[in-house]
Amino acid sequence: MRYCFSAFVSSVCLFGAAVAQPLLLQNATIFTGGPEAELKTGSIVIEDETITAVGAELRVPNGARIVDLKGAIVTPGLVVANTTLGAVEVNAGANANDGSGAKSTLTSGVDLQYAINPQSSLLPVARSGGVTRAFVTPTSSGRDPSGLKFGGQSVSINTGGGLKVIDVSQLGVTLNLSDKNIGRGALFVQLKSAFADVRLYAKRASALNNGELNANDWTQADLNALVPIVRGEKPLIVSVDRASDILNIIQLSKDEKIQIILSRANEGWVVADQIAAADIPVILDPTDNLPQSFDRLASSFKNAVRLVDAGVKIAIIGPRAGHDARLLRYHAGIAVSHGLSRQAALEAITINPARIWGQENYGAIAVGQKADIAIWSGDPFEPLTDLVALYVNGEEQSLENRQSILRDKYLSAD
């Protein structure tokens, strides 16, 4: 049985209501997350999990439920671009951390789709922060035939509940250059050598068993995961901070003709023009402003705004831990406080993450998009604003979670 908690829709919500019933959300201030940034007074029609109309005056579909939002602010559901949500319940111990290949022999071949727990208690917590989708990325396991730190293959999930939370698996492979086992003089040479192995294997699979590859202990799963990377079919997500390293990655992407997504990029603003010219997107935490290592001496609160001003597409995240996915809107608000426009900040937590990862059917309030919609009591970047209701694939979600249950339990205790 499905329960509806929204104050706006409690009077019209039907227990177990069929998702296919058309829904009209009307009289809202809509921030679309797309090119038509804001509708002062607009409505949204949802049919079969999809947005079929957006505008000021819309035809009401036959049999539609009508919800008057009374001027509430509406945004797309929030999208986390880089997180461990669903793969890690507890960061240490308790057999509840599946965020990496751990002690396995795999590196790039690690496939995080098998690590996602659709019943994780952190999914409802993320949902209570307005999160409807997330891209879950693995951390490096420490073992690598080339001395590099490939982490494995990423997966996209939704927070809509039930057992089918995975949207797309094997989206790309992670590579951590922020935590290196080898010096830079060897690192980039070995990275090129690794790609040469993968290209040879893609051309002739027998090269693995014939001892023709530079690294002697590749696994077939690792090579298979990297073949789409060297073919330019899927992105390599590179965690890197130092400006000079970013320039080397940009050159590598040109030489190897591969897709790159930069993650962290604390010194990204220093080489923002070069990142923009290479059309490489950046996933960043706008609160990373401290020189915590020699790779991050130029860290700045202005990283996000300077990258955007240079023409770089960015996605904003908070801490990668799934426990913190609900904080996404606050980190976007911090970026706004340091000069990023509200429109750019909203795009950085909705449409941009989706498009950076190659997903075209959600992230904006527009015709043809999945009906992932967040309804707020006020400005979503303000901490005192409440999430009033959340829709994933057109279905309203419960905002109850383990934290709210415990809160209510102890507040009501004698």
mmCIF file of C-alpha atoms in Angstrom:
data_model
loop_
_atom_site.group_PDB
_atom_site.id
_atom_site.type_symbol
_atom_site.label_atom_id
_atom_site.label_comp_id
_atom_site.label_asym_id
_atom_site.label_seq_id
_atom_site.Cartn_x
_atom_site.Cartn_y
_atom_site.Cartn_z
ATOM 1 C CA MET A 1 0.000 0.000 0.000
ATOM 2 C CA ARG A 2 1.350 3.432 -0.901
ATOM 3 C CA TYR A 3 0.917 6.370 1.477
ATOM 4 C CA CYS A 4 0.888 10.020 0.481
ATOM 5 C CA PHE A 5 2.192 12.521 3.012
ATOM 6 C CA SER A 6 2.078 15.803 1.109
ATOM 7 C CA ALA A 7 -0.116 18.494 2.588
ATOM 8 C CA PHE A 8 -0.926 19.575 -0.949
ATOM 9 C CA VAL A 9 -2.152 16.230 -2.173
ATOM 10 C CA SER A 10 -3.482 14.415 0.868
ATOM 11 C CA SER A 11 -7.038 15.335 -0.039
ATOM 12 C CA VAL A 12 -6.790 13.836 -3.500
ATOM 13 C CA CYS A 13 -4.269 11.011 -3.101
ATOM 14 C CA LEU A 14 -5.733 7.543 -3.462
ATOM 15 C CA PHE A 15 -4.126 4.615 -1.684
ATOM 16 C CA GLY A 16 -2.730 2.277 -4.319
ATOM 17 C CA ALA A 17 -3.722 4.691 -7.081
ATOM 18 C CA ALA A 18 -2.692 3.570 -10.554
ATOM 19 C CA VAL A 19 0.351 5.405 -11.807
ATOM 20 C CA ALA A 20 -1.211 5.550 -15.276
ATOM 21 C CA GLN A 21 -3.924 7.958 -14.114
ATOM 22 C CA PRO A 22 -3.113 11.409 -15.568
ATOM 23 C CA LEU A 23 -2.059 14.032 -13.054
ATOM 24 C CA LEU A 24 -2.242 17.813 -13.339
ATOM 25 C CA LEU A 25 -0.080 19.871 -10.986
ATOM 26 C CA GLN A 26 -1.277 23.436 -11.290
ATOM 27 C CA ASN A 27 -0.664 26.950 -9.952
ATOM 28 C CA ALA A 28 3.058 26.532 -9.261
ATOM 29 C CA THR A 29 6.204 28.580 -9.731
ATOM 30 C CA ILE A 30 8.189 26.202 -11.916
ATOM 31 C CA PHE A 31 11.962 26.262 -12.215
ATOM 32 C CA THR A 32 12.422 23.899 -15.121
ATOM 33 C CA GLY A 33 16.156 23.296 -14.922
ATOM 34 C CA GLY A 34 16.185 23.707 -18.694
ATOM 35 C CA PRO A 35 16.404 26.531 -21.273
ATOM 36 C CA GLU A 36 13.032 28.025 -20.303
ATOM 37 C CA ALA A 37 14.268 28.649 -16.796
ATOM 38 C CA GLU A 38 11.179 29.863 -14.938
ATOM 39 C CA LEU A 39 7.402 29.875 -15.267
ATOM 40 C CA LYS A 40 5.851 32.286 -12.761
ATOM 41 C CA THR A 41 2.506 30.531 -12.748
ATOM 42 C CA GLY A 42 2.504 27.215 -14.530
ATOM 43 C CA SER A 43 1.144 23.716 -14.610
ATOM 44 C CA ILE A 44 2.498 20.257 -15.385
ATOM 45 C CA VAL A 45 0.682 17.293 -16.896
ATOM 46 C CA ILE A 46 1.995 13.811 -16.078
ATOM 47 C CA GLU A 47 0.879 10.720 -17.969
ATOM 48 C CA ASP A 48 2.418 7.233 -17.824
ATOM 49 C CA GLU A 49 5.450 8.364 -15.785
ATOM 50 C CA THR A 50 6.256 11.133 -18.272
ATOM 51 C CA ILE A 51 5.721 14.883 -18.466
ATOM 52 C CA THR A 52 3.412 15.478 -21.413
ATOM 53 C CA ALA A 53 2.756 19.219 -21.054
ATOM 54 C CA VAL A 54 4.213 22.236 -19.266
ATOM 55 C CA GLY A 55 2.820 25.754 -19.474
ATOM 56 C CA ALA A 56 0.576 28.471 -18.166
ATOM 57 C CA GLU A 57 -2.718 27.244 -19.610
ATOM 58 C CA LEU A 58 -3.029 23.542 -20.260
ATOM 59 C CA ARG A 59 -5.824 21.233 -21.304
ATOM 60 C CA VAL A 60 -6.849 18.957 -18.464
ATOM 61 C CA PRO A 61 -6.607 15.313 -19.584
ATOM 62 C CA ASN A 62 -9.745 13.216 -19.191
ATOM 63 C CA GLY A 63 -9.906 11.586 -15.765
ATOM 64 C CA ALA A 64 -6.929 13.487 -14.428
ATOM 65 C CA ARG A 65 -6.325 14.113 -10.750
ATOM 66 C CA ILE A 66 -5.876 17.847 -10.216
ATOM 67 C CA VAL A 67 -3.553 19.126 -7.513
ATOM 68 C CA ASP A 68 -3.524 22.846 -6.720
ATOM 69 C CA LEU A 69 -0.013 23.715 -5.534
ATOM 70 C CA LYS A 70 -1.082 27.228 -4.516
ATOM 71 C CA GLY A 71 2.074 28.956 -5.688
ATOM 72 C CA ALA A 72 4.589 26.456 -4.325
ATOM 73 C CA ILE A 73 8.026 26.265 -5.934
ATOM 74 C CA VAL A 74 8.616 23.278 -8.177
ATOM 75 C CA THR A 75 11.955 22.005 -9.485
ATOM 76 C CA PRO A 76 13.110 18.846 -11.192
ATOM 77 C CA GLY A 77 14.041 16.080 -8.798
ATOM 78 C CA LEU A 78 17.655 16.471 -7.712
ATOM 79 C CA VAL A 79 20.374 14.326 -9.280
ATOM 80 C CA VAL A 80 23.572 13.346 -7.438
ATOM 81 C CA ALA A 81 26.455 13.069 -9.908
ATOM 82 C CA ASN A 82 28.903 11.052 -7.796
ATOM 83 C CA THR A 83 27.997 9.104 -4.656
ATOM 84 C CA THR A 84 28.113 5.761 -2.866
ATOM 85 C CA LEU A 85 24.340 5.849 -2.246
ATOM 86 C CA GLY A 86 22.878 2.334 -2.283
ATOM 87 C CA ALA A 87 26.266 0.594 -2.257
ATOM 88 C CA VAL A 88 27.447 1.582 1.231
ATOM 89 C CA GLU A 89 25.281 1.368 4.324
ATOM 90 C CA VAL A 90 28.057 1.744 6.893
ATOM 91 C CA ASN A 91 31.482 3.003 5.910
ATOM 92 C CA ALA A 92 33.401 0.430 7.937
ATOM 93 C CA GLY A 93 32.617 -3.053 9.146
ATOM 94 C CA ALA A 94 29.315 -4.892 9.436
ATOM 95 C CA ASN A 95 29.715 -6.256 5.882
ATOM 96 C CA ALA A 96 27.848 -3.160 4.715
ATOM 97 C CA ASN A 97 30.353 -1.495 2.389
ATOM 98 C CA ASP A 98 30.229 -2.647 -1.225
ATOM 99 C CA GLY A 99 31.687 0.543 -2.666
ATOM 100 C CA SER A 100 34.750 -1.119 -4.181
ATOM 101 C CA GLY A 101 36.180 -4.421 -5.359
ATOM 102 C CA ALA A 102 37.932 -4.668 -1.966
ATOM 103 C CA LYS A 103 40.353 -7.607 -2.011
ATOM 104 C CA SER A 104 39.208 -9.027 -5.332
ATOM 105 C CA THR A 105 41.528 -9.373 -8.335
ATOM 106 C CA LEU A 106 39.370 -6.939 -10.322
ATOM 107 C CA THR A 107 39.870 -3.213 -10.873
ATOM 108 C CA SER A 108 38.125 -1.626 -13.862
ATOM 109 C CA GLY A 109 36.010 -4.774 -14.150
ATOM 110 C CA VAL A 110 34.261 -4.142 -10.828
ATOM 111 C CA ASP A 111 30.568 -3.710 -11.675
ATOM 112 C CA LEU A 112 28.661 -1.707 -9.079
ATOM 113 C CA GLN A 113 25.234 -2.759 -10.299
ATOM 114 C CA TYR A 114 25.616 -5.897 -8.178
ATOM 115 C CA ALA A 115 26.399 -3.829 -5.079
ATOM 116 C CA ILE A 116 23.213 -1.750 -5.029
ATOM 117 C CA ASN A 117 20.848 -2.521 -2.171
ATOM 118 C CA PRO A 118 17.348 -1.314 -3.138
ATOM 119 C CA GLN A 119 16.298 -1.616 0.511
ATOM 120 C CA SER A 120 19.087 0.595 1.828
ATOM 121 C CA SER A 121 17.871 2.850 4.638
ATOM 122 C CA LEU A 122 19.799 5.694 3.000
ATOM 123 C CA LEU A 123 17.583 5.820 -0.105
ATOM 124 C CA PRO A 124 14.578 7.254 1.788
ATOM 125 C CA VAL A 125 16.932 9.684 3.539
ATOM 126 C CA ALA A 126 18.198 10.919 0.165
ATOM 127 C CA ARG A 127 14.601 11.124 -1.041
ATOM 128 C CA SER A 128 13.733 13.407 1.867
ATOM 129 C CA GLY A 129 16.344 15.826 0.487
ATOM 130 C CA GLY A 130 14.642 15.952 -2.914
ATOM 131 C CA VAL A 131 16.955 13.424 -4.602
ATOM 132 C CA THR A 132 15.299 11.340 -7.311
ATOM 133 C CA ARG A 133 18.340 9.972 -9.222
ATOM 134 C CA ALA A 134 21.970 9.258 -8.436
ATOM 135 C CA PHE A 135 25.110 8.064 -10.173
ATOM 136 C CA VAL A 136 26.890 5.590 -7.938
ATOM 137 C CA THR A 137 30.628 5.274 -8.503
ATOM 138 C CA PRO A 138 33.119 2.783 -7.044
ATOM 139 C CA THR A 139 36.273 3.600 -5.170
ATOM 140 C CA SER A 140 39.596 2.033 -6.153
ATOM 141 C CA SER A 141 40.451 -1.276 -4.500
ATOM 142 C CA GLY A 142 44.199 -0.691 -4.370
ATOM 143 C CA ARG A 143 45.209 -3.615 -6.594
ATOM 144 C CA ASP A 144 46.021 -2.789 -10.210
ATOM 145 C CA PRO A 145 48.267 -4.493 -12.775
ATOM 146 C CA SER A 146 49.587 -1.159 -14.012
ATOM 147 C CA GLY A 147 49.982 0.591 -10.651
ATOM 148 C CA LEU A 148 47.031 2.829 -11.567
ATOM 149 C CA LYS A 149 43.859 3.069 -9.526
ATOM 150 C CA PHE A 150 40.939 2.076 -11.721
ATOM 151 C CA GLY A 151 37.900 1.736 -9.483
ATOM 152 C CA GLY A 152 35.336 0.034 -11.674
ATOM 153 C CA GLN A 153 32.074 0.622 -13.512
ATOM 154 C CA SER A 154 29.401 3.051 -12.364
ATOM 155 C CA VAL A 155 25.624 2.672 -12.227
ATOM 156 C CA SER A 156 22.672 5.055 -12.193
ATOM 157 C CA ILE A 157 19.787 4.526 -9.785
ATOM 158 C CA ASN A 158 16.481 6.108 -8.873
ATOM 159 C CA THR A 159 15.077 6.585 -5.379
ATOM 160 C CA GLY A 160 11.546 5.553 -6.288
ATOM 161 C CA GLY A 161 11.421 2.582 -3.965
ATOM 162 C CA GLY A 162 10.686 -1.032 -4.719
ATOM 163 C CA LEU A 163 13.301 -3.526 -5.865
ATOM 164 C CA LYS A 164 13.986 -2.047 -9.298
ATOM 165 C CA VAL A 165 16.059 1.028 -8.502
ATOM 166 C CA ILE A 166 18.787 0.530 -11.118
ATOM 167 C CA ASP A 167 18.327 2.607 -14.269
ATOM 168 C CA VAL A 168 21.492 1.985 -16.308
ATOM 169 C CA SER A 169 24.555 -0.094 -15.432
ATOM 170 C CA GLN A 170 28.167 -0.031 -16.682
ATOM 171 C CA LEU A 171 28.032 3.691 -17.425
ATOM 172 C CA GLY A 172 31.760 4.376 -17.272
ATOM 173 C CA VAL A 173 34.964 3.508 -15.437
ATOM 174 C CA THR A 174 36.498 5.485 -12.562
ATOM 175 C CA LEU A 175 40.210 6.305 -12.256
ATOM 176 C CA ASN A 176 41.622 7.907 -9.106
ATOM 177 C CA LEU A 177 44.642 10.122 -9.736
ATOM 178 C CA SER A 178 44.120 12.057 -6.504
ATOM 179 C CA ASP A 179 45.543 9.159 -4.501
ATOM 180 C CA LYS A 180 48.512 7.786 -6.410
ATOM 181 C CA ASN A 181 50.779 4.806 -5.783
ATOM 182 C CA ILE A 182 53.342 5.929 -8.352
ATOM 183 C CA GLY A 183 54.993 9.192 -9.361
ATOM 184 C CA ARG A 184 53.703 11.317 -12.196
ATOM 185 C CA GLY A 185 56.731 10.565 -14.370
ATOM 186 C CA ALA A 186 55.591 6.951 -14.510
ATOM 187 C CA LEU A 187 51.853 7.425 -14.023
ATOM 188 C CA PHE A 188 50.923 8.940 -17.376
ATOM 189 C CA VAL A 189 53.331 6.658 -19.267
ATOM 190 C CA GLN A 190 51.745 3.628 -17.630
ATOM 191 C CA LEU A 191 48.266 4.967 -18.342
ATOM 192 C CA LYS A 192 49.109 5.177 -22.051
ATOM 193 C CA SER A 193 50.590 1.697 -21.874
ATOM 194 C CA ALA A 194 47.415 0.401 -20.267
ATOM 195 C CA PHE A 195 45.309 1.886 -23.063
ATOM 196 C CA ALA A 196 47.643 0.302 -25.615
ATOM 197 C CA ASP A 197 46.992 -3.082 -23.986
ATOM 198 C CA VAL A 198 43.252 -2.526 -24.126
ATOM 199 C CA ARG A 199 43.363 -1.495 -27.788
ATOM 200 C CA LEU A 200 45.370 -4.586 -28.685
ATOM 201 C CA TYR A 201 42.953 -6.787 -26.752
ATOM 202 C CA ALA A 202 39.974 -5.125 -28.461
ATOM 203 C CA LYS A 203 41.565 -5.903 -31.812
ATOM 204 C CA ARG A 204 42.684 -9.419 -30.942
ATOM 205 C CA ALA A 205 41.320 -11.017 -27.764
ATOM 206 C CA SER A 206 43.897 -13.824 -27.946
ATOM 207 C CA ALA A 207 46.570 -11.257 -26.990
ATOM 208 C CA LEU A 208 45.558 -11.725 -23.344
ATOM 209 C CA ASN A 209 46.441 -15.426 -23.244
ATOM 210 C CA ASN A 210 49.402 -15.133 -25.619
ATOM 211 C CA GLY A 211 51.371 -12.880 -23.286
ATOM 212 C CA GLU A 212 51.323 -9.947 -25.725
ATOM 213 C CA LEU A 213 50.115 -7.335 -23.237
ATOM 214 C CA ASN A 214 52.459 -5.008 -21.373
ATOM 215 C CA ALA A 215 50.910 -5.776 -17.978
ATOM 216 C CA ASN A 216 51.087 -9.462 -17.139
ATOM 217 C CA ASP A 217 48.127 -9.778 -14.789
ATOM 218 C CA TRP A 218 45.218 -8.167 -16.589
ATOM 219 C CA THR A 219 41.911 -9.968 -16.053
ATOM 220 C CA GLN A 220 39.511 -10.399 -18.933
ATOM 221 C CA ALA A 221 36.815 -8.540 -16.982
ATOM 222 C CA ASP A 222 39.110 -5.521 -16.509
ATOM 223 C CA LEU A 223 39.954 -5.391 -20.199
ATOM 224 C CA ASN A 224 36.332 -5.830 -21.265
ATOM 225 C CA ALA A 225 35.325 -2.884 -19.058
ATOM 226 C CA LEU A 226 37.972 -0.646 -20.636
ATOM 227 C CA VAL A 227 37.256 -1.515 -24.276
ATOM 228 C CA PRO A 228 34.264 0.912 -24.489
ATOM 229 C CA ILE A 229 36.500 3.570 -22.910
ATOM 230 C CA VAL A 230 39.240 3.382 -25.543
ATOM 231 C CA ARG A 231 36.585 3.278 -28.273
ATOM 232 C CA GLY A 232 35.116 6.533 -26.977
ATOM 233 C CA GLU A 233 31.762 4.918 -26.259
ATOM 234 C CA LYS A 234 31.754 5.493 -22.493
ATOM 235 C CA PRO A 235 33.505 8.031 -20.254
ATOM 236 C CA LEU A 236 36.507 7.656 -17.984
ATOM 237 C CA ILE A 237 35.749 9.466 -14.724
ATOM 238 C CA VAL A 238 39.062 10.839 -13.492
ATOM 239 C CA SER A 239 39.452 12.046 -9.917
ATOM 240 C CA VAL A 240 42.193 14.688 -10.098
ATOM 241 C CA ASP A 241 42.997 18.013 -8.453
ATOM 242 C CA ARG A 242 46.248 19.637 -9.633
ATOM 243 C CA ALA A 243 46.011 21.991 -12.598
ATOM 244 C CA SER A 244 49.003 20.436 -14.370
ATOM 245 C CA ASP A 245 47.487 16.969 -13.977
ATOM 246 C CA ILE A 246 44.241 18.248 -15.475
ATOM 247 C CA LEU A 247 46.164 19.561 -18.493
ATOM 248 C CA ASN A 248 47.831 16.161 -18.894
ATOM 249 C CA ILE A 249 44.433 14.454 -18.776
ATOM 250 C CA ILE A 250 43.101 16.879 -21.392
ATOM 251 C CA GLN A 251 46.021 16.034 -23.673
ATOM 252 C CA LEU A 252 45.517 12.335 -22.993
ATOM 253 C CA SER A 253 41.866 12.610 -23.986
ATOM 254 C CA LYS A 254 42.918 14.163 -27.301
ATOM 255 C CA ASP A 255 45.687 11.643 -27.976
ATOM 256 C CA GLU A 256 43.608 8.614 -27.034
ATOM 257 C CA LYS A 257 40.287 10.012 -28.336
ATOM 258 C CA ILE A 258 38.452 9.115 -25.148
ATOM 259 C CA GLN A 259 35.624 10.762 -23.228
ATOM 260 C CA ILE A 260 36.631 12.303 -19.904
ATOM 261 C CA ILE A 261 34.623 13.463 -16.888
ATOM 262 C CA LEU A 262 36.719 15.312 -14.332
ATOM 263 C CA SER A 263 35.874 14.728 -10.676
ATOM 264 C CA ARG A 264 36.967 16.993 -7.786
ATOM 265 C CA ALA A 265 39.217 19.258 -9.923
ATOM 266 C CA ASN A 266 39.989 21.569 -7.006
ATOM 267 C CA GLU A 267 42.410 23.570 -9.153
ATOM 268 C CA GLY A 268 40.116 23.393 -12.172
ATOM 269 C CA TRP A 269 39.500 27.140 -12.232
ATOM 270 C CA VAL A 270 43.215 27.714 -12.921
ATOM 271 C CA VAL A 271 42.860 25.953 -16.300
ATOM 272 C CA ALA A 272 39.148 26.634 -16.846
ATOM 273 C CA ASP A 273 39.623 27.898 -20.402
ATOM 274 C CA GLN A 274 41.450 24.729 -21.421
ATOM 275 C CA ILE A 275 38.782 22.516 -19.836
ATOM 276 C CA ALA A 276 36.070 24.441 -21.659
ATOM 277 C CA ALA A 277 37.932 24.251 -24.991
ATOM 278 C CA ALA A 278 38.203 20.475 -24.605
ATOM 279 C CA ASP A 279 34.449 20.275 -23.789
ATOM 280 C CA ILE A 280 35.123 18.247 -20.646
ATOM 281 C CA PRO A 281 32.555 18.417 -17.802
ATOM 282 C CA VAL A 282 33.494 18.698 -14.126
ATOM 283 C CA ILE A 283 31.896 17.184 -11.019
ATOM 284 C CA LEU A 284 32.878 19.206 -7.955
ATOM 285 C CA ASP A 285 32.134 19.996 -4.340
ATOM 286 C CA PRO A 286 31.940 23.809 -4.072
ATOM 287 C CA THR A 287 32.949 23.670 -0.398
ATOM 288 C CA ASP A 288 36.414 22.276 -1.214
ATOM 289 C CA ASN A 289 38.422 25.425 -0.562
ATOM 290 C CA LEU A 290 41.328 24.303 1.643
ATOM 291 C CA PRO A 291 44.867 23.435 0.459
ATOM 292 C CA GLN A 292 44.805 20.011 2.089
ATOM 293 C CA SER A 293 47.643 18.732 -0.119
ATOM 294 C CA PHE A 294 50.195 20.045 -2.593
ATOM 295 C CA ASP A 295 47.756 19.047 -5.345
ATOM 296 C CA ARG A 296 45.153 21.464 -3.960
ATOM 297 C CA LEU A 297 47.076 24.623 -3.146
ATOM 298 C CA ALA A 298 44.822 26.728 -5.391
ATOM 299 C CA SER A 299 41.520 25.396 -3.993
ATOM 300 C CA SER A 300 38.867 28.093 -3.924
ATOM 301 C CA PHE A 301 35.225 28.725 -3.117
ATOM 302 C CA LYS A 302 35.150 30.402 -6.550
ATOM 303 C CA ASN A 303 35.981 27.190 -8.427
ATOM 304 C CA ALA A 304 32.381 26.566 -9.523
ATOM 305 C CA VAL A 305 31.580 30.091 -10.688
ATOM 306 C CA ARG A 306 34.898 30.512 -12.520
ATOM 307 C CA LEU A 307 34.435 27.221 -14.366
ATOM 308 C CA VAL A 308 30.885 28.157 -15.376
ATOM 309 C CA ASP A 309 32.008 31.623 -16.484
ATOM 310 C CA ALA A 310 34.584 29.939 -18.730
ATOM 311 C CA GLY A 311 31.874 27.782 -20.322
ATOM 312 C CA VAL A 312 32.460 24.492 -18.475
ATOM 313 C CA LYS A 313 29.467 22.286 -17.722
ATOM 314 C CA ILE A 314 29.567 21.437 -14.020
ATOM 315 C CA ALA A 315 27.698 19.164 -11.647
ATOM 316 C CA ILE A 316 27.680 19.979 -7.950
ATOM 317 C CA ILE A 317 27.953 17.335 -5.249
ATOM 318 C CA GLY A 318 28.486 17.277 -1.508
ATOM 319 C CA PRO A 319 30.458 14.574 0.286
ATOM 320 C CA ARG A 320 30.434 11.337 -1.735
ATOM 321 C CA ALA A 321 29.071 9.263 1.128
ATOM 322 C CA GLY A 322 25.513 8.118 0.510
ATOM 323 C CA HIS A 323 24.599 9.366 3.991
ATOM 324 C CA ASP A 324 25.139 12.915 2.694
ATOM 325 C CA ALA A 325 23.248 12.719 -0.599
ATOM 326 C CA ARG A 326 20.356 14.574 1.045
ATOM 327 C CA LEU A 327 22.654 17.604 1.525
ATOM 328 C CA LEU A 328 22.965 18.230 -2.216
ATOM 329 C CA ARG A 329 20.779 21.353 -2.325
ATOM 330 C CA TYR A 330 22.724 22.976 0.518
ATOM 331 C CA HIS A 331 26.013 22.628 -1.341
ATOM 332 C CA ALA A 332 24.432 24.193 -4.395
ATOM 333 C CA GLY A 333 23.258 27.026 -2.154
ATOM 334 C CA ILE A 334 26.796 27.529 -0.883
ATOM 335 C CA ALA A 335 27.958 27.880 -4.497
ATOM 336 C CA VAL A 336 25.266 30.530 -5.000
ATOM 337 C CA SER A 337 26.526 32.404 -1.942
ATOM 338 C CA HIS A 338 29.941 32.572 -3.628
ATOM 339 C CA GLY A 339 28.694 33.987 -6.904
ATOM 340 C CA LEU A 340 27.149 31.157 -8.918
ATOM 341 C CA SER A 341 23.780 32.110 -10.392
ATOM 342 C CA ARG A 342 20.711 30.315 -9.063
ATOM 343 C CA GLN A 343 19.921 29.010 -12.528
ATOM 344 C CA ALA A 344 23.427 27.578 -12.938
ATOM 345 C CA ALA A 345 23.272 26.061 -9.453
ATOM 346 C CA LEU A 346 19.925 24.380 -10.164
ATOM 347 C CA GLU A 347 21.205 23.027 -13.473
ATOM 348 C CA ALA A 348 24.279 21.687 -11.655
ATOM 349 C CA ILE A 349 22.098 19.432 -9.474
ATOM 350 C CA THR A 350 19.448 18.453 -12.027
ATOM 351 C CA ILE A 351 19.920 18.480 -15.786
ATOM 352 C CA ASN A 352 23.732 18.758 -15.885
ATOM 353 C CA PRO A 353 24.504 15.551 -13.951
ATOM 354 C CA ALA A 354 22.074 13.646 -16.146
ATOM 355 C CA ARG A 355 23.550 14.983 -19.395
ATOM 356 C CA ILE A 356 27.161 14.623 -18.208
ATOM 357 C CA TRP A 357 26.480 10.921 -17.712
ATOM 358 C CA GLY A 358 24.693 10.647 -21.066
ATOM 359 C CA GLN A 359 21.147 10.356 -19.719
ATOM 360 C CA GLU A 360 18.689 12.390 -21.784
ATOM 361 C CA ASN A 361 15.287 11.442 -20.372
ATOM 362 C CA TYR A 362 15.347 13.146 -16.974
ATOM 363 C CA GLY A 363 16.808 16.163 -15.199
ATOM 364 C CA ALA A 364 14.427 18.873 -16.444
ATOM 365 C CA ILE A 365 10.748 19.745 -16.317
ATOM 366 C CA ALA A 366 9.985 19.509 -20.013
ATOM 367 C CA VAL A 367 7.801 17.509 -22.365
ATOM 368 C CA GLY A 368 9.116 13.972 -22.796
ATOM 369 C CA GLN A 369 11.136 13.934 -19.573
ATOM 370 C CA LYS A 370 10.571 11.454 -16.766
ATOM 371 C CA ALA A 371 8.248 12.995 -14.195
ATOM 372 C CA ASP A 372 10.792 13.488 -11.411
ATOM 373 C CA ILE A 373 9.452 16.529 -9.582
ATOM 374 C CA ALA A 374 10.231 18.163 -6.238
ATOM 375 C CA ILE A 375 7.785 20.559 -4.563
ATOM 376 C CA TRP A 376 9.211 22.986 -1.999
ATOM 377 C CA SER A 377 7.788 25.306 0.629
ATOM 378 C CA GLY A 378 10.194 28.052 -0.499
ATOM 379 C CA ASP A 379 13.633 28.598 -1.999
ATOM 380 C CA PRO A 380 15.207 25.093 -2.213
ATOM 381 C CA PHE A 381 18.667 26.558 -1.572
ATOM 382 C CA GLU A 382 17.584 27.881 1.826
ATOM 383 C CA PRO A 383 18.117 25.478 4.771
ATOM 384 C CA LEU A 384 14.755 26.328 6.388
ATOM 385 C CA THR A 385 12.827 25.374 3.242
ATOM 386 C CA ASP A 386 10.953 22.070 3.470
ATOM 387 C CA LEU A 387 10.416 19.473 0.796
ATOM 388 C CA VAL A 388 6.643 19.198 0.593
ATOM 389 C CA ALA A 389 6.255 16.410 -1.953
ATOM 390 C CA LEU A 390 8.398 14.348 -4.309
ATOM 391 C CA TYR A 391 7.513 12.442 -7.464
ATOM 392 C CA VAL A 392 9.689 9.807 -9.108
ATOM 393 C CA ASN A 393 8.508 8.543 -12.488
ATOM 394 C CA GLY A 394 5.252 10.367 -11.843
ATOM 395 C CA GLU A 395 4.483 8.573 -8.582
ATOM 396 C CA GLU A 396 4.400 10.442 -5.296
ATOM 397 C CA GLN A 397 6.893 9.161 -2.737
ATOM 398 C CA SER A 398 6.737 8.860 1.012
ATOM 399 C CA LEU A 399 9.067 11.337 2.710
ATOM 400 C CA GLU A 400 9.290 9.179 5.807
ATOM 401 C CA ASN A 401 12.673 7.666 6.619
ATOM 402 C CA ARG A 402 14.521 6.047 9.487
ATOM 403 C CA GLN A 403 15.652 9.420 10.797
ATOM 404 C CA SER A 404 12.169 10.927 10.825
ATOM 405 C CA ILE A 405 10.723 7.800 12.460
ATOM 406 C CA LEU A 406 13.287 7.997 15.270
ATOM 407 C CA ARG A 407 12.694 11.729 15.619
ATOM 408 C CA ASP A 408 8.956 11.255 15.984
ATOM 409 C CA LYS A 409 9.399 8.328 18.347
ATOM 410 C CA TYR A 410 11.513 10.249 20.828
ATOM 411 C CA LEU A 411 9.665 13.534 20.479
ATOM 412 C CA SER A 412 6.439 11.761 21.429
ATOM 413 C CA ALA A 413 7.989 9.799 24.297
ATOM 414 C CA ASP A 414 6.720 10.684 27.781
#
